[in-house]
Amino acid sequence: MNLTLKIWRQKNASDKGKMVDYKVTDISPDMSFLEMLDVLNEQLINNDEEPVAFDHDCREGICGMCSLYINGEAHGPDRGVTTCQLHMRMFKDGDTITIEPFRATAFPVVKDLVVDRGAFDRIQHAGGFISVNTSGNTIDANAIPVNKHDADDAFSAATCIGCGACVASCKNSSAMLFVGAKVSQFALLPQGKIEATDRVLNMVKQMDEEGFGNCTNTGACEVECPKGISLENIARMNREYLSASLKG
Amino acid sequence: MSLDSKVPQGPIKDKWTDYKNHIDLVNPANKRNIDVIVVGTGLAGGSAAATLAELGYNVKAFCFQDSPRRAHSIAAQGGINAAKNYQGDGDSTYRLFYDTVKGGDYRSREANVYRLAEVSANIIDQCVAQGVPFAREYGGLLDNRSFGGVLVSRTFYAAGQTGQQLLLGAYSAMNRQIGRGKIKMYNRHEMLDVVKVDGKARGIITRNLITGEIERHSAHAVVLGTGGYGNVFFLSTNAMGSNVTAAWKAHKRGAYFANPCYTQIHPTCIPVSGDHQSKLTLMSESLRNDGRIWVPKHMKDVEAIKSGTLKPRELAEEDRDYYLERRYPAFGNLVPRDVASRAAKERCDAGFGVNSTGEAVFLDFASAIQRYGKETAHVKGLDENDAVLVKKLGQEVIKNKYGNLFQMYEKIVDQDPYNTPMMIYPAVHYTMGGVWVDYNLMTTVPGLYCIGEANFSDHGANRLGASALMQGLADGYFVLPYTIGDYLSNDIRTGAISTDTKEFEAAEKEVREKLEFFVTNKGSHSVDYFHKKLGKIMWNKVGMSRNVKGLTEAIAEIKALRDQFWKEVKVPGTNEEFNEELAKAGRVADFLELGELFAKDALNREESCGGHFREDSVELDGEQKGEALRNDKDFAYVSAWEYKGEPSDAVLHKEELEFKDIELKQRSYK
Ligand SMILES: Cc1cc2nc3c(=O)[nH]c(=O)nc-3n(C[C@H](O)[C@H](O)[C@H](O)COP(=O)(O)OP(=O)(O)OC[C@H]3O[C@@H](n4cnc5c(N)ncnc54)[C@H](O)[C@@H]3O)c2cc1C
Ligand code: SF4
Ligand code: FES
């Protein structure tokens, strides 16, 4: 395949940035989207130009490092996949593809397509944990039985990879799906109950401080989420938050 | 320097307890005055950082990703072992110890493995307390599955994403400490050197990957949890950033590098499809619990399948060669990874590979779908003879167990594995070699520790499934926090370590010069160009099976490639910015040195063991004819290499391995 790429280039956080056009040829449909960018970068390096910076690591859809806003969609046109698992067979010969960073006030651009998602970490520092010592002197694991359905739901919430697609695809740049997933995981497990009140209050407070917008129930986040994290988690978080606020 | 493993005296089952009872402790008030650097925030580094901070030390943690949550550990799929014997199928600390030593082909250190088995049960308790959502049975208790190479069900899992959940557990423990200010986290920082003061590790030099700033960081001890070096092969199942730099820099500063040639080749990966490929994707070996592995018996069927005139599904049962079940009736499809990998290569080398490159075998779920379908129909009182219904029910069971893996396969290969067998082939996966450490997990540099995949101690020549996660967490949560305390108890009066010393200055200067070289060298080839070339040499000559000729050639070729690299490498941009090519250049430079030592180590080891198969060392007759032949008389040792400049000058030290509690036997999975 031969493709035209329109890519956001921005030297650093303070640079203004602009779209630049590139051509790539001989792209195989079996390549992943990132491998296609590798081809472009190899070409740029050979022409003494600077390669396009983009984030990635595992390239198997699990680390949450890759991002990219492709043709107006976070992680591109395929459903249920991250950009590294998006394959070129989703595109046609001659296509023009627009590639931009995940844009949100809380995710400043680092360079080109790389953004800083540190805000997610800071929300986690505020309460995304269960306060238990790591000494190993805990009770036997089977002494905390967990209903299979709850365990499965907690697991589903916990599969969030922290990629930020939910934020990028939300017109308000809300982080509710991400935070909802984390709050839900612990809310569903007996181990997490004791600190539930503080956890949800602290995490929501931090989320607001980081400059994420509000949720207006558009549901774009759920559609674009590569891990199928459901809106139910937002509802659960809202319930947790409400009851915590009443208590607090 | 002679190698002292510092293994405590006494019966194996008491060693660790006795040890803990006799080490020196640091008073809690003094811990506040002690700094520890932890490089790496995967399962090993993350759990260590959290625990050390909780104990009261000041921890500075580093990783090159933008968040600790993205460390390579996140990708682990299948599960984590622990001798809990919840299933009542005869598991015990001893049996886990035995399986691990045997699985490692008797090339690991007995005392370390025993300790690992001993603390394994605690890991599960710990993780559950942290809220790790392991798979549960309907009664609310934890579920288990079995993995290759063992006969009990001791593997705990969270669907096919166990590593993710365990890492998020360690990450949350870190977050708690970061929130409390006990861990200072340095994301997007790459460690580029270890700094020694008076012979002890006292700090590191890092590069801020966003600004390019070179920084000095000091501490009373340095812990490396920097993962494995499988990417020396360019293509591997490792994350793209996984590298050897930290371990290699430690090696250059005096840490011996042990068993560099011990690599695990994992049997169930998605085959290579073309030259554009950047990495290989693992399909968890838990799939081997239900999938049967085969190739056609007859060449004409191979041809027909390749040309598309015959669908694999249509090939009659009697025309299929279920070669693992045929060769290893006791373990069948569940033989250890090295055995399964070699058997696949053997069939493909003989021409029976089923994809266009001839490097793939089938992993088939049809009989499992049938079996589960019938069972479910039976349980639900439905018609067991309704083929369509049975298939549907069976597929649902398989979906519940492996849904995300099947989805991943389908996205990559564009084929539906529910209806046509998966194609798989072995790929480089895990490195059992690494920095040499003693029982305390300390390297040959005082104050420099190494944990998780980056060290060498627990897995021998081969690693059984679900044992790396176990080791990472055992080291980080339960072993290092004790052993490092013993060392640090001598440092309570040392006070803060200054970074304004000649040692820091010299190390920083060296780092800077290397970086400057890269961005000013006017070369003609990209970093990847060299990395791919190195990978090809490694895979073809230092890969799944090796011989003297190939290894000798590889050593010369890598040396020549390294020379070319230093002349012709081209790195765009500058040092003072986010520059991924520059970061890669440093990593590949280190791979080019490690690769040669790797081949040299493989050449030295004139035996087949574990993942390491020497063509000149095979059983010539008897029941084991054609299988790998180990040589305990001459090679029951750890090869620990001392840095002396060029890899060719590295000096070999041997740690003789003693097996007092397990009798050395040829492995048999027949
Ligand atoms: C696809 C896949 C599936 C697997 N499945 C299983 C399984 O089911 N069961 C099992 O037991 N094992 C499994 N493994 C193996 C297991 O995941 C790894 O061995 C283990 O997670 C390694 O953990 P670690 O903490 O030692 O290192 P890693 O998780 O690799 O972490 C390394 C850390 O070091 C940091 N780092 C490295 N170099 C530097 C540097 N120079 N400067 C700063 N930071 C640095 C990185 O940022 C990272 O934080 C699997 C591996 C893969 C690839
Ligand atoms: S909720 Fe979904 S889209 Fe948002 S960070 Fe998690 S995985 Fe990504
Ligand atoms: S690179 Fe890890 S999810 Fe895409």
PDB file of C-alpha atoms in Angstrom, chain B residues 165-285:
ATOM      1  CA  GLN B 165      -2.799  -7.532  37.676  1.00  0.00           C
ATOM      2  CA  LEU B 166       0.274  -8.371  39.735  1.00  0.00           C
ATOM      3  CA  LEU B 167       2.105  -5.336  38.461  1.00  0.00           C
ATOM      4  CA  LEU B 168      -0.853  -3.110  39.199  1.00  0.00           C
ATOM      5  CA  GLY B 169      -0.760  -4.577  42.708  1.00  0.00           C
ATOM      6  CA  ALA B 170       2.896  -3.657  43.150  1.00  0.00           C
ATOM      7  CA  TYR B 171       2.260  -0.300  41.487  1.00  0.00           C
ATOM      8  CA  SER B 172      -0.539   0.433  43.937  1.00  0.00           C
ATOM      9  CA  ALA B 173       1.768  -0.442  46.828  1.00  0.00           C
ATOM     10  CA  MET B 174       4.274   1.986  45.319  1.00  0.00           C
ATOM     11  CA  ASN B 175       1.603   4.632  44.894  1.00  0.00           C
ATOM     12  CA  ARG B 176       0.797   4.418  48.563  1.00  0.00           C
ATOM     13  CA  GLN B 177       4.447   5.121  49.364  1.00  0.00           C
ATOM     14  CA  ILE B 178       4.785   7.820  46.723  1.00  0.00           C
ATOM     15  CA  GLY B 179       1.726   9.469  48.209  1.00  0.00           C
ATOM     16  CA  ARG B 180       3.380   9.332  51.626  1.00  0.00           C
ATOM     17  CA  GLY B 181       6.560  10.824  50.209  1.00  0.00           C
ATOM     18  CA  LYS B 182       8.631   7.742  51.012  1.00  0.00           C
ATOM     19  CA  ILE B 183       9.347   6.929  47.384  1.00  0.00           C
ATOM     20  CA  LYS B 184      10.541   9.581  45.033  1.00  0.00           C
ATOM     21  CA  MET B 185       9.642   8.364  41.590  1.00  0.00           C
ATOM     22  CA  TYR B 186      11.682   9.276  38.533  1.00  0.00           C
ATOM     23  CA  ASN B 187       9.739   8.364  35.421  1.00  0.00           C
ATOM     24  CA  ARG B 188      11.271   8.621  31.962  1.00  0.00           C
ATOM     25  CA  HIS B 189      14.740   8.409  33.437  1.00  0.00           C
ATOM     26  CA  GLU B 190      17.279   5.991  32.089  1.00  0.00           C
ATOM     27  CA  MET B 191      20.116   4.783  34.217  1.00  0.00           C
ATOM     28  CA  LEU B 192      23.357   4.966  32.251  1.00  0.00           C
ATOM     29  CA  ASP B 193      25.992   4.067  34.795  1.00  0.00           C
ATOM     30  CA  VAL B 194      26.664   2.844  38.308  1.00  0.00           C
ATOM     31  CA  VAL B 195      28.930   4.957  40.483  1.00  0.00           C
ATOM     32  CA  LYS B 196      31.314   3.297  42.893  1.00  0.00           C
ATOM     33  CA  VAL B 197      32.931   5.088  45.810  1.00  0.00           C
ATOM     34  CA  ASP B 198      35.616   3.237  47.754  1.00  0.00           C
ATOM     35  CA  GLY B 199      34.617   0.047  45.985  1.00  0.00           C
ATOM     36  CA  LYS B 200      30.958   0.277  46.989  1.00  0.00           C
ATOM     37  CA  ALA B 201      27.984   1.117  44.799  1.00  0.00           C
ATOM     38  CA  ARG B 202      26.933   4.581  45.916  1.00  0.00           C
ATOM     39  CA  GLY B 203      24.860   5.960  43.115  1.00  0.00           C
ATOM     40  CA  ILE B 204      23.896   6.109  39.487  1.00  0.00           C
ATOM     41  CA  ILE B 205      24.024   8.447  36.525  1.00  0.00           C
ATOM     42  CA  THR B 206      20.765   8.940  34.689  1.00  0.00           C
ATOM     43  CA  ARG B 207      19.475  10.734  31.653  1.00  0.00           C
ATOM     44  CA  ASN B 208      16.134  12.487  31.821  1.00  0.00           C
ATOM     45  CA  LEU B 209      14.565  11.198  28.638  1.00  0.00           C
ATOM     46  CA  ILE B 210      12.435  14.300  28.138  1.00  0.00           C
ATOM     47  CA  THR B 211      15.036  17.024  28.597  1.00  0.00           C
ATOM     48  CA  GLY B 212      18.215  15.075  28.030  1.00  0.00           C
ATOM     49  CA  GLU B 213      19.567  16.300  31.349  1.00  0.00           C
ATOM     50  CA  ILE B 214      22.280  14.111  32.854  1.00  0.00           C
ATOM     51  CA  GLU B 215      21.753  13.669  36.577  1.00  0.00           C
ATOM     52  CA  ARG B 216      23.711  12.248  39.498  1.00  0.00           C
ATOM     53  CA  HIS B 217      21.859  10.337  42.180  1.00  0.00           C
ATOM     54  CA  SER B 218      23.466   8.954  45.300  1.00  0.00           C
ATOM     55  CA  ALA B 219      22.383   6.331  47.817  1.00  0.00           C
ATOM     56  CA  HIS B 220      23.775   3.896  50.324  1.00  0.00           C
ATOM     57  CA  ALA B 221      22.863   0.977  48.116  1.00  0.00           C
ATOM     58  CA  VAL B 222      21.686   0.460  44.561  1.00  0.00           C
ATOM     59  CA  VAL B 223      19.212  -2.202  43.473  1.00  0.00           C
ATOM     60  CA  LEU B 224      18.801  -3.204  39.848  1.00  0.00           C
ATOM     61  CA  GLY B 225      15.465  -4.719  38.869  1.00  0.00           C
ATOM     62  CA  THR B 226      15.905  -3.925  35.242  1.00  0.00           C
ATOM     63  CA  GLY B 227      14.558  -7.020  33.543  1.00  0.00           C
ATOM     64  CA  GLY B 228      15.914  -9.343  30.880  1.00  0.00           C
ATOM     65  CA  TYR B 229      17.942  -8.889  27.710  1.00  0.00           C
ATOM     66  CA  GLY B 230      16.015 -11.028  25.224  1.00  0.00           C
ATOM     67  CA  ASN B 231      15.980  -8.091  22.832  1.00  0.00           C
ATOM     68  CA  VAL B 232      19.589  -8.841  21.988  1.00  0.00           C
ATOM     69  CA  PHE B 233      17.842 -11.008  19.365  1.00  0.00           C
ATOM     70  CA  PHE B 234      16.001  -7.934  18.058  1.00  0.00           C
ATOM     71  CA  LEU B 235      12.855 -10.030  17.690  1.00  0.00           C
ATOM     72  CA  SER B 236      11.559 -11.370  20.981  1.00  0.00           C
ATOM     73  CA  THR B 237       8.421 -11.326  23.070  1.00  0.00           C
ATOM     74  CA  ASN B 238       9.913  -8.575  25.232  1.00  0.00           C
ATOM     75  CA  ALA B 239       8.658  -5.024  25.228  1.00  0.00           C
ATOM     76  CA  MET B 240      10.515  -2.812  22.767  1.00  0.00           C
ATOM     77  CA  GLY B 241      12.358  -0.914  25.478  1.00  0.00           C
ATOM     78  CA  SER B 242      13.654  -3.939  27.363  1.00  0.00           C
ATOM     79  CA  ASN B 243      17.433  -3.784  27.285  1.00  0.00           C
ATOM     80  CA  VAL B 244      20.625  -4.815  28.974  1.00  0.00           C
ATOM     81  CA  THR B 245      22.115  -1.408  29.635  1.00  0.00           C
ATOM     82  CA  ALA B 246      21.776  -1.287  33.405  1.00  0.00           C
ATOM     83  CA  ALA B 247      23.069  -4.820  33.867  1.00  0.00           C
ATOM     84  CA  TRP B 248      25.834  -4.265  31.359  1.00  0.00           C
ATOM     85  CA  LYS B 249      26.994  -1.034  32.958  1.00  0.00           C
ATOM     86  CA  ALA B 250      27.038  -2.845  36.290  1.00  0.00           C
ATOM     87  CA  HIS B 251      29.109  -5.578  34.626  1.00  0.00           C
ATOM     88  CA  LYS B 252      31.584  -3.002  33.424  1.00  0.00           C
ATOM     89  CA  ARG B 253      31.834  -1.681  36.963  1.00  0.00           C
ATOM     90  CA  GLY B 254      32.766  -5.058  38.342  1.00  0.00           C
ATOM     91  CA  ALA B 255      29.581  -7.120  38.587  1.00  0.00           C
ATOM     92  CA  TYR B 256      30.108 -10.570  37.115  1.00  0.00           C
ATOM     93  CA  PHE B 257      27.689 -11.566  34.387  1.00  0.00           C
ATOM     94  CA  ALA B 258      26.425 -15.112  34.808  1.00  0.00           C
ATOM     95  CA  ASN B 259      25.269 -17.652  32.237  1.00  0.00           C
ATOM     96  CA  PRO B 260      24.669 -15.063  29.516  1.00  0.00           C
ATOM     97  CA  CYS B 261      23.794 -17.787  26.997  1.00  0.00           C
ATOM     98  CA  TYR B 262      20.830 -19.148  28.935  1.00  0.00           C
ATOM     99  CA  THR B 263      17.845 -17.965  26.986  1.00  0.00           C
ATOM    100  CA  GLN B 264      14.427 -19.359  27.017  1.00  0.00           C
ATOM    101  CA  ILE B 265      12.803 -19.947  23.698  1.00  0.00           C
ATOM    102  CA  HIS B 266       9.072 -20.042  24.217  1.00  0.00           C
ATOM    103  CA  PRO B 267       7.179 -22.583  22.116  1.00  0.00           C
ATOM    104  CA  THR B 268       3.866 -20.796  21.629  1.00  0.00           C
ATOM    105  CA  CYS B 269       4.396 -17.489  19.872  1.00  0.00           C
ATOM    106  CA  ILE B 270       2.832 -16.039  16.778  1.00  0.00           C
ATOM    107  CA  PRO B 271       5.186 -16.869  13.878  1.00  0.00           C
ATOM    108  CA  VAL B 272       7.242 -14.220  12.092  1.00  0.00           C
ATOM    109  CA  SER B 273       5.368 -12.875   9.092  1.00  0.00           C
ATOM    110  CA  GLY B 274       7.912 -10.626   7.428  1.00  0.00           C
ATOM    111  CA  ASP B 275      10.926  -8.349   7.620  1.00  0.00           C
ATOM    112  CA  HIS B 276       8.903  -5.396   8.862  1.00  0.00           C
ATOM    113  CA  GLN B 277       8.263  -7.162  12.141  1.00  0.00           C
ATOM    114  CA  SER B 278       9.322  -5.310  15.264  1.00  0.00           C
ATOM    115  CA  LYS B 279       8.502  -7.861  17.925  1.00  0.00           C
ATOM    116  CA  LEU B 280       6.955 -11.259  18.434  1.00  0.00           C
ATOM    117  CA  THR B 281       3.803 -11.916  20.347  1.00  0.00           C
ATOM    118  CA  LEU B 282       3.517 -14.661  22.866  1.00  0.00           C
ATOM    119  CA  MET B 283       0.446 -16.818  23.134  1.00  0.00           C
ATOM    120  CA  SER B 284       0.337 -17.916  26.753  1.00  0.00           C
ATOM    121  CA  GLU B 285       1.382 -21.472  27.201  1.00  0.00           C
TER     122      GLU B 285
END
